PDB file of C-alpha atoms in Angstrom:
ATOM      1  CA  UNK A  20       0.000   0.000   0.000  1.00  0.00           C
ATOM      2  CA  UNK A  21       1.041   3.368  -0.540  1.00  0.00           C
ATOM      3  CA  UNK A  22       1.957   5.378   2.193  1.00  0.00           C
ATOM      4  CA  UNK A  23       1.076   8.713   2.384  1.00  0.00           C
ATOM      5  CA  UNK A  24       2.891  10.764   5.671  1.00  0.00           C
ATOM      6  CA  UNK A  25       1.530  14.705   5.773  1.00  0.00           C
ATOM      7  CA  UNK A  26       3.068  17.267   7.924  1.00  0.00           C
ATOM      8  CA  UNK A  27       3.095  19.241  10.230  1.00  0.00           C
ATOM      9  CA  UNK A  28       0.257  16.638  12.100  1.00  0.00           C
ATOM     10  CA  UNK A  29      -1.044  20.157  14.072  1.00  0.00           C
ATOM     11  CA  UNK A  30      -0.094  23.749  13.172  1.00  0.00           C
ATOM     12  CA  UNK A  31      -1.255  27.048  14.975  1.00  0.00           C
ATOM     13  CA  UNK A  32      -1.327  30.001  12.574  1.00  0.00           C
ATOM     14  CA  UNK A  33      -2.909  33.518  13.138  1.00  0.00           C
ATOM     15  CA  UNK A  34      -5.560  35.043  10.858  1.00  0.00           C
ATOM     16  CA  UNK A  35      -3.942  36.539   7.663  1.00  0.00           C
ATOM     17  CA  UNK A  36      -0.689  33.926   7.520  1.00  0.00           C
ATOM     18  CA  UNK A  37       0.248  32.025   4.849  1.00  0.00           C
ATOM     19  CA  UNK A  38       0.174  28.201   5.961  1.00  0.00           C
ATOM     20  CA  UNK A  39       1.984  25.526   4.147  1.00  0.00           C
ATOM     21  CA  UNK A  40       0.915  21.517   4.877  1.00  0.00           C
ATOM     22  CA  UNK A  41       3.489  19.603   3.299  1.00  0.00           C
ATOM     23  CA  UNK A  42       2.122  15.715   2.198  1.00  0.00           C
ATOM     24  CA  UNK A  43       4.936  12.763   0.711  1.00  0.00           C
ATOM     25  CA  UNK A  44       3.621   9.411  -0.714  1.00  0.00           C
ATOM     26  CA  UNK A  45       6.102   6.274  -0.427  1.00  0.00           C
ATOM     27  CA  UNK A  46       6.286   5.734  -3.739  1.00  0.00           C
ATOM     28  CA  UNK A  47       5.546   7.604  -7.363  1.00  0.00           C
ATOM     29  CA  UNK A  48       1.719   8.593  -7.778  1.00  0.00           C
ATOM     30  CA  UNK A  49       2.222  10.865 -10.665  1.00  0.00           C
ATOM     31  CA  UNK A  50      -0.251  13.620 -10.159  1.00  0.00           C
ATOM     32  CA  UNK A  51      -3.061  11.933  -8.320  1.00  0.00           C
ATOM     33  CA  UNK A  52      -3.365  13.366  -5.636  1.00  0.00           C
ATOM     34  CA  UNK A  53      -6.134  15.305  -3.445  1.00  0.00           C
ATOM     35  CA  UNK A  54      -6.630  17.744  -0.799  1.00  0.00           C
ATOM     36  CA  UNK A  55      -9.695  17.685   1.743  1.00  0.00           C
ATOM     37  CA  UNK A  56     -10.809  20.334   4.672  1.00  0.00           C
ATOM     38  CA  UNK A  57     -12.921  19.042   6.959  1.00  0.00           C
ATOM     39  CA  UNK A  58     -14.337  20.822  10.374  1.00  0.00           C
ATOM     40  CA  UNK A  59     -15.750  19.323  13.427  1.00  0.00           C
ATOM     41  CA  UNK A  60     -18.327  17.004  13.103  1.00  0.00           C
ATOM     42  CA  UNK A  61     -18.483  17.761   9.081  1.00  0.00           C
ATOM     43  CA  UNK A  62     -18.041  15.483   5.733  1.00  0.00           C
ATOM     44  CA  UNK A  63     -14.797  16.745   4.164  1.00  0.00           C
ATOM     45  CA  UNK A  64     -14.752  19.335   1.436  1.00  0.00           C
ATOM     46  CA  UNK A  65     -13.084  18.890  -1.468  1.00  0.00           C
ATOM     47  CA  UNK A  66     -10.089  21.562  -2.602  1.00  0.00           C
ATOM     48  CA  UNK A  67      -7.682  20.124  -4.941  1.00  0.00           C
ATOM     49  CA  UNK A  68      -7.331  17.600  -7.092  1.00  0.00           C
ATOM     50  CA  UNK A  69      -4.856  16.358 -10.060  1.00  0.00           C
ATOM     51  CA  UNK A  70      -2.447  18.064  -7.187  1.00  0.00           C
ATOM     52  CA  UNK A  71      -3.169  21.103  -8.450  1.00  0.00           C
ATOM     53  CA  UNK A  72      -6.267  21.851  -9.787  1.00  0.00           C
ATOM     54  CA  UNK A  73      -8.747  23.540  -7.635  1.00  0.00           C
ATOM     55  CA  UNK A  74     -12.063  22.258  -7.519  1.00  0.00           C
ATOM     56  CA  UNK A  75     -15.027  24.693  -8.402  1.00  0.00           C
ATOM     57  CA  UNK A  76     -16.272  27.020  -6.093  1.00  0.00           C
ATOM     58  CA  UNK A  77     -13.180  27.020  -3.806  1.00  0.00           C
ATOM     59  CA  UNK A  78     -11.639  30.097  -3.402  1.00  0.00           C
ATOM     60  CA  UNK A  79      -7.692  30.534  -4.676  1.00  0.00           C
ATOM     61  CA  UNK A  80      -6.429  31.417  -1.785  1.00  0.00           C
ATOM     62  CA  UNK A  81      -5.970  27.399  -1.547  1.00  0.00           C
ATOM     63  CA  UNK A  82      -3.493  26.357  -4.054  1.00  0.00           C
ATOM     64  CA  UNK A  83      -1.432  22.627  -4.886  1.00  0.00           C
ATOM     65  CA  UNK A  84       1.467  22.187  -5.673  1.00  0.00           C
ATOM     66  CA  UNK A  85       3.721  19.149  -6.648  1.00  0.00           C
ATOM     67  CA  UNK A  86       4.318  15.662  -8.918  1.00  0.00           C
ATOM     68  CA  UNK A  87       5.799  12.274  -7.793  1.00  0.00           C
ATOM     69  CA  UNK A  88       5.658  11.969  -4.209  1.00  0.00           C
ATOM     70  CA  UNK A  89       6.393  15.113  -2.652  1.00  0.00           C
ATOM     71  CA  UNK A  90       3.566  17.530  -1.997  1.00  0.00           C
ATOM     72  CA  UNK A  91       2.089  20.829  -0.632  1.00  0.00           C
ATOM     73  CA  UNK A  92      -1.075  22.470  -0.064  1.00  0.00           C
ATOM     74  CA  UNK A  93      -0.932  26.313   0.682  1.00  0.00           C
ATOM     75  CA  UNK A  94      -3.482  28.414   1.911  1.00  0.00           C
ATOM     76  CA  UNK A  95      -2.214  32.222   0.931  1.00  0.00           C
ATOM     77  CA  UNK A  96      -4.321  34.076   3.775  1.00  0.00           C
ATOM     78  CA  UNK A  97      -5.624  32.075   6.907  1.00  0.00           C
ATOM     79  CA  UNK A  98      -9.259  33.521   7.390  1.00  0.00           C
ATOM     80  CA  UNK A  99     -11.096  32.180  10.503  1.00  0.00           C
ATOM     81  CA  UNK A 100     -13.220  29.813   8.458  1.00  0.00           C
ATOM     82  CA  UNK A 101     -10.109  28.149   7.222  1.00  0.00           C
ATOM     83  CA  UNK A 102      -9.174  26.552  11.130  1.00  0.00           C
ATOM     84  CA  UNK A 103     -10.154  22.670  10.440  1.00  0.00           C
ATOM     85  CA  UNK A 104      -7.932  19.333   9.219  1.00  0.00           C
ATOM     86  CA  UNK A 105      -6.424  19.089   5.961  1.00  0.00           C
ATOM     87  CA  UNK A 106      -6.316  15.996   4.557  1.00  0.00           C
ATOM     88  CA  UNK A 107      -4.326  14.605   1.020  1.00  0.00           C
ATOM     89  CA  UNK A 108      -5.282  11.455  -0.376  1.00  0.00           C
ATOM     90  CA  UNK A 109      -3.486   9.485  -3.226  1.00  0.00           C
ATOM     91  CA  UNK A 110      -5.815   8.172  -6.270  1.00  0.00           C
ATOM     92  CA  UNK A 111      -3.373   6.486  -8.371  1.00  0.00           C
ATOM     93  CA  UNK A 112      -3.408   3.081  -6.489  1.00  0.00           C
ATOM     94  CA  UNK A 113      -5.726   0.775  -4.629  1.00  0.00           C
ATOM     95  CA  UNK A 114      -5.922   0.861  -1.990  1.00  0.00           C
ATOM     96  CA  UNK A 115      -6.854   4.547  -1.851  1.00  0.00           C
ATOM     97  CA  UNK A 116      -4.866   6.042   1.232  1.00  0.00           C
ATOM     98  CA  UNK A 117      -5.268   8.986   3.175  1.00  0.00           C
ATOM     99  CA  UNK A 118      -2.748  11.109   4.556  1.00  0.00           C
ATOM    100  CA  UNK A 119      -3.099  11.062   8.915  1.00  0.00           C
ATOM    101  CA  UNK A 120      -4.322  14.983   8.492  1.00  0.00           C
ATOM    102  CA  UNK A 121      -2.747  18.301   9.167  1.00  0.00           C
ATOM    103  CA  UNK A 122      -5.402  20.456  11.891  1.00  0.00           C
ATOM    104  CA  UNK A 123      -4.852  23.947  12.001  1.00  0.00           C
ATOM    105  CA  UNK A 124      -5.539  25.886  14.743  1.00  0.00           C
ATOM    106  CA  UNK A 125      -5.716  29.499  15.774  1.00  0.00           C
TER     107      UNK A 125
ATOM    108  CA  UNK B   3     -28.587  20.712  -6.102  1.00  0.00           C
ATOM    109  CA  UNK B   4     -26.000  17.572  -5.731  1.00  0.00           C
ATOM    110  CA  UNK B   5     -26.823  15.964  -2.684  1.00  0.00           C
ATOM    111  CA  UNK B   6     -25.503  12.201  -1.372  1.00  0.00           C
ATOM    112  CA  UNK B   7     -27.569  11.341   1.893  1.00  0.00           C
ATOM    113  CA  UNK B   8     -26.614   8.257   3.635  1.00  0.00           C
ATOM    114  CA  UNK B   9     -28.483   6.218   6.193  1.00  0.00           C
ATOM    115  CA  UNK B  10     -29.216   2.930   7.724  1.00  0.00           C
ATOM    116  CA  UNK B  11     -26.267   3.114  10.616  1.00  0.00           C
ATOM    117  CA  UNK B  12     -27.164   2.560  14.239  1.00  0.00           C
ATOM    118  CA  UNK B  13     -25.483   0.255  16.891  1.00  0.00           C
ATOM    119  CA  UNK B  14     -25.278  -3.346  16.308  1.00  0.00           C
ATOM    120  CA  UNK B  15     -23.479  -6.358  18.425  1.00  0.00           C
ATOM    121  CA  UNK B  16     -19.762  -7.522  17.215  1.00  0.00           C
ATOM    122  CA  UNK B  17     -20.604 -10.174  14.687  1.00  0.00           C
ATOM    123  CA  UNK B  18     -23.771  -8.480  13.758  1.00  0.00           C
ATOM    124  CA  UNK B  19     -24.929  -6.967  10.240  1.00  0.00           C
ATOM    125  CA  UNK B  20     -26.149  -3.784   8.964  1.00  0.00           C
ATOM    126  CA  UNK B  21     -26.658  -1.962   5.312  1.00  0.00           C
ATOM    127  CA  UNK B  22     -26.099   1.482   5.205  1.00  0.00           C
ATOM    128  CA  UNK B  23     -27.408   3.243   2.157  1.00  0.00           C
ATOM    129  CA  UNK B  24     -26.452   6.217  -0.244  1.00  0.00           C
ATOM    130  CA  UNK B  25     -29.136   8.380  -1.920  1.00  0.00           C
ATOM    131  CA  UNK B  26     -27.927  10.390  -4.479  1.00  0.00           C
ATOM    132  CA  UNK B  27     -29.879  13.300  -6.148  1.00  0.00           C
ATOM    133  CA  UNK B  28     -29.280  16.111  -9.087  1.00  0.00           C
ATOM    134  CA  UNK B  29     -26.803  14.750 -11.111  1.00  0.00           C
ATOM    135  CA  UNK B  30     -26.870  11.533 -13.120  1.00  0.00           C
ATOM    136  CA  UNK B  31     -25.862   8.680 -11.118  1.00  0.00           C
ATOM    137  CA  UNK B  32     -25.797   6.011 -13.066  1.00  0.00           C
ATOM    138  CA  UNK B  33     -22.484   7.792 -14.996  1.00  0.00           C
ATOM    139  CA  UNK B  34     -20.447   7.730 -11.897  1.00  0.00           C
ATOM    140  CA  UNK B  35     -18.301   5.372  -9.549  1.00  0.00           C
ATOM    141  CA  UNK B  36     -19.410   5.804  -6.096  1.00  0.00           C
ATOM    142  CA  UNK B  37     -17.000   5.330  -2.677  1.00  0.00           C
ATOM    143  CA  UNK B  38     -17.258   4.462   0.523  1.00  0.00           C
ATOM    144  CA  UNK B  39     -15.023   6.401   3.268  1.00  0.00           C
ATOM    145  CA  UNK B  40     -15.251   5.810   7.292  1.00  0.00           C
ATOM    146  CA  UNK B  41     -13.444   7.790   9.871  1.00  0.00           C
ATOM    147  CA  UNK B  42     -13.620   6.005  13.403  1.00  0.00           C
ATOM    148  CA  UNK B  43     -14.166   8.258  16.300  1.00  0.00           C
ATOM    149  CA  UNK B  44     -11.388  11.023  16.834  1.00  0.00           C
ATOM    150  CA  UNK B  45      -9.320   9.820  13.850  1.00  0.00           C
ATOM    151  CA  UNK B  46      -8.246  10.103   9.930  1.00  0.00           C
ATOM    152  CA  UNK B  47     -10.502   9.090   6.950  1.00  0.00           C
ATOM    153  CA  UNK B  48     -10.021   5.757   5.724  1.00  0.00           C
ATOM    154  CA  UNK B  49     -10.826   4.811   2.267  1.00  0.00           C
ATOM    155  CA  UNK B  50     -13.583   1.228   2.428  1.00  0.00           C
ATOM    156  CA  UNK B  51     -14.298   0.598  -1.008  1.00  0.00           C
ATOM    157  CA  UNK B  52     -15.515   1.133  -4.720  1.00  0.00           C
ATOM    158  CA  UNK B  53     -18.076   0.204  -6.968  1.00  0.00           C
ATOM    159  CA  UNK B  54     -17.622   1.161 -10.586  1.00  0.00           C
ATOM    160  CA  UNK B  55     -20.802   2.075 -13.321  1.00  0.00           C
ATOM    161  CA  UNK B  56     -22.751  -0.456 -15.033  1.00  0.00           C
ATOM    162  CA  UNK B  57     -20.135   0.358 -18.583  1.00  0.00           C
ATOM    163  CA  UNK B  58     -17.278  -1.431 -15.959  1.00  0.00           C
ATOM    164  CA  UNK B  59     -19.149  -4.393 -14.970  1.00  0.00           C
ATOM    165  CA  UNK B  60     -20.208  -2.815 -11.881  1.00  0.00           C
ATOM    166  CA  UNK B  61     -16.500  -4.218 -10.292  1.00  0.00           C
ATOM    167  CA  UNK B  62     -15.822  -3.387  -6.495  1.00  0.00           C
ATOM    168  CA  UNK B  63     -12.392  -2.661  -5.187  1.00  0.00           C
ATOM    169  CA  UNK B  64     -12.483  -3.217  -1.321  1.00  0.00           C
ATOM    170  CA  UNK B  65      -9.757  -2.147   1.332  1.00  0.00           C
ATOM    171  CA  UNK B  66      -8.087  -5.161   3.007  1.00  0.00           C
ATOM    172  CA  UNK B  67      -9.874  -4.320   6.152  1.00  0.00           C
ATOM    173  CA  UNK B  68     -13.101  -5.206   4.982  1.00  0.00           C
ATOM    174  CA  UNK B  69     -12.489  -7.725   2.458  1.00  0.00           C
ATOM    175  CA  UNK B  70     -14.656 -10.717   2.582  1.00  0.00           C
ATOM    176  CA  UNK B  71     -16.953  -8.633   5.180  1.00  0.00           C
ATOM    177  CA  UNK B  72     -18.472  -5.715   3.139  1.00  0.00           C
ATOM    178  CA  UNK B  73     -19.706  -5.892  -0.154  1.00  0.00           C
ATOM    179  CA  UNK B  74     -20.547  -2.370  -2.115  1.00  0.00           C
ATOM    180  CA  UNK B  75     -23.912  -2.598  -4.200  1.00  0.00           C
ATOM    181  CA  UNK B  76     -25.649   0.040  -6.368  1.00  0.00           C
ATOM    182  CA  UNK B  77     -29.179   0.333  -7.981  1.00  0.00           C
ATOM    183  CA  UNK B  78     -29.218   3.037 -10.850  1.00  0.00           C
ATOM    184  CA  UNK B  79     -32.706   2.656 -11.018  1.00  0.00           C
ATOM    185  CA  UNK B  80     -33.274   4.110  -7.621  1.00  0.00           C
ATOM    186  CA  UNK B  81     -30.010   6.507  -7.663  1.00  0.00           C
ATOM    187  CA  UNK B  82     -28.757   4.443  -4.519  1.00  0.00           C
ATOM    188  CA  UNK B  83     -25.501   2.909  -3.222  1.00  0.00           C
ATOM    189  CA  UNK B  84     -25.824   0.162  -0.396  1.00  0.00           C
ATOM    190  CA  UNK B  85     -22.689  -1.117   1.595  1.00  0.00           C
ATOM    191  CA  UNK B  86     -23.616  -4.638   3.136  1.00  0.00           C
ATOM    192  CA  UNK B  87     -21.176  -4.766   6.337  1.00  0.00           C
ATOM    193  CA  UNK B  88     -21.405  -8.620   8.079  1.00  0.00           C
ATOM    194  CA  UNK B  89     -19.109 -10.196  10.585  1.00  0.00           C
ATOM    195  CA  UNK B  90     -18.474  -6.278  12.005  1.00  0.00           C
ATOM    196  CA  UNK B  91     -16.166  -5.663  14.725  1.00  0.00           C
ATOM    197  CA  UNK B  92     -15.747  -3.242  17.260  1.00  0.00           C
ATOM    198  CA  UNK B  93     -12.808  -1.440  15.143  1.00  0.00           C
ATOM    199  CA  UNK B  94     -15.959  -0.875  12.541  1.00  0.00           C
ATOM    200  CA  UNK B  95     -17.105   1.433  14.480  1.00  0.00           C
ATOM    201  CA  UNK B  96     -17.296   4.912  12.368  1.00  0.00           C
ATOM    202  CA  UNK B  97     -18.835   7.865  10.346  1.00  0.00           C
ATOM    203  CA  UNK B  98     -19.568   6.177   6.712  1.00  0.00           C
ATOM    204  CA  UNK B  99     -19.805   7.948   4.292  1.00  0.00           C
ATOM    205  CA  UNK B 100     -20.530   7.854   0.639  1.00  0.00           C
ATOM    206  CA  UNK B 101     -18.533  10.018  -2.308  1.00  0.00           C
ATOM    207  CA  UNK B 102     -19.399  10.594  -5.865  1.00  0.00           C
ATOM    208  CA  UNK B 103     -16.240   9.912  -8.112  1.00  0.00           C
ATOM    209  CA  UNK B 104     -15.721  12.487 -11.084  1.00  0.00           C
ATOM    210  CA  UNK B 105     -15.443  10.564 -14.549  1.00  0.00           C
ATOM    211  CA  UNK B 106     -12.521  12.188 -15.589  1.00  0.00           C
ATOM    212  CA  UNK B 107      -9.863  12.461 -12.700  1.00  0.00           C
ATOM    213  CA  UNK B 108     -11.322   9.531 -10.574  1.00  0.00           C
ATOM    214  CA  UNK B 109     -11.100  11.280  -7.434  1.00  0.00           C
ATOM    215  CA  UNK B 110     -14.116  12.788  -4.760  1.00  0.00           C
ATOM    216  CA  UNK B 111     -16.114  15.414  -5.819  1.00  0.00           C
ATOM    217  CA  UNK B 112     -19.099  15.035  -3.434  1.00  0.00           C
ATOM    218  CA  UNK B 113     -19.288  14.186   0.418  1.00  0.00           C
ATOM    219  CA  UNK B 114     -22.442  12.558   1.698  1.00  0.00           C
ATOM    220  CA  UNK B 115     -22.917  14.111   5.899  1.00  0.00           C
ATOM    221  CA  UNK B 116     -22.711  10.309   6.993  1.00  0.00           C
ATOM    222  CA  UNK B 117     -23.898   7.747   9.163  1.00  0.00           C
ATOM    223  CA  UNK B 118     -22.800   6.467  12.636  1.00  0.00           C
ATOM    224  CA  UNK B 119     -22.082   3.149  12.734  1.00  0.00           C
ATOM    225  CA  UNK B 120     -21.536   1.922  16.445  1.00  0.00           C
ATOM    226  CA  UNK B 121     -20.351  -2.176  17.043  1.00  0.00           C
ATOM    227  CA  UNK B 122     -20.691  -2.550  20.920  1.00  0.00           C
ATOM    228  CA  UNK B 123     -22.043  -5.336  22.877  1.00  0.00           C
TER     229      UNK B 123
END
C-alpha cells in the first residue's frame, strides 16, 4: 500500500498567515493526488485535485502544488473559516490512502 | 442541487450486520463510480471501497480491512448505493460515508454528511 505521511500533524497560525501543509507518498503517484478540509463534526470538502487543480467554487487562496511523491497544499491568507484538518489522499493506487491529516488551529 | 444522503447506521453487536445506504440526487448517477469512506471516532478518513458504473461491470475494489466482510452494491434505477457490512467488529465502528467519483480524474467530488455506525455489545 502506498503510504502517504503529511506534515506538520497540528499547526497554529494567526488570521492573515500564509500556511503551508506539506504531504509525501512512499512511492511515485504521478499527479493523483487530493486535498480535503474538513471541520468538526463535518463530511470533508473537497479543494484540490490532479495536485493542483482547484475544484469549483473554492476560493484561490488554496493552491497545490507538486508531482511524484512530494507535496504541498498552501493556503495564501488564513481567514477564521479556514481553522479545520487538511487531509491529502493518493488516487493512483488501490488501496486509496489517506494522509493522517494536518489540523490547524488558531 | 447535488446531494448524497446516507443512512441505515445505528449500533449493532460484534458479529452483527447492517446496510447502510447512499441516496444520491441532481446529477446523473448512473455515470459515476461511487466510494465508501469511514473515519472512526477522533481519527483520519479511511478509504472502504468502490463500486464502478454499469459500462465497468459494476466491479468493487475493497480495502483489506473489509475484504470478505463488506460488499458495495448500487441500484441506478433508484439513484442508490448500499454497503452490506457482516461479521463487524468493534474497530468498525465509524462515520460512513458515501462520495461521488468524477469521470474524468477519478477522485471525490461530493461528500455525503454520513452515518454512525456503532459495534458494541
Amino acid at each position: 500500500d502506498i503510504q502517504m505521511t503529511q506534515s506538520p500533524s497540528s499547526l497554529s497560525a494567526s488570521v492573515g498567515d500564509r500556511v503551508t501543509i506539506t504531504c509525501r507518498a512512499s512511492q511515485g503517484i504521478r499527479n493523483c493526488l487530493a486535498w480535503f478540509q474538513q471541520k468538526p463534526g463535518k463530511a470533508p470538502k473537497s479543494l484540490i485535485y490532479a495536485a493542483s487543480s482547484l475544484q469549483s467554487g473554492v476560493p484561490s487562496k488554496f493552491s497545490g502544488s507538486g508531482s511524484g511523491t512530494d507535496f504541498t497544499l498552501t493556503i495564501s491568507s488564513l481567514q477564521p473559516e479556514d481553522f479545520a484538518t487538511y487531509y491529502c489522499q493518493q488516487y493512483s493506487t488501490y488501496p486509496l490512502t489517506f494522509g493522517g491529516g494536518t489540523k490547524v488551529e488558531i | 442541487e447535488v446531494q448524497l444522503v446516507e443512512s441505515g447506521g445505528g449500533l449493532v453487536q460484534p458479529g452483527g450486520s447492517l446496510r447502510l445506504s447512499c441516496a444520491a440526487s441532481g446529477f446523473t448517477f448512473s455515470d459515476h463510480y461511487m466510494d465508501w469512506v469511514r473515519q472512526a471516532p477522533g481519527k483520519g478518513l479511511e478509504w472502504v471501497g468502490r463500486i464502478r458504473k454499469k459500462a465497468n461491470s459494476y466491479t468493487t475494489e475493497n480495502a483489506a480491512s473489509v475484504k470478505g466482510r463488506f460488499t458495495i452494491s448500487r441500484d441506478d434505477s433508484k439513484n442508490s448505493l448500499y454497503l452490506q457490512m457482516n461479521s463487524l467488529k468493534t474497530e468498525d465502528t465509524a462515520v460512513y460515508y458515501c462520495a461521488r467519483i468524477t469521470p474524468s480524474e477519478y477522485y471525490m467530488d461530493v461528500w455525503g454528511k454520513g452515518t454512525t455506525v456503532t459495534v458494541s455489545s
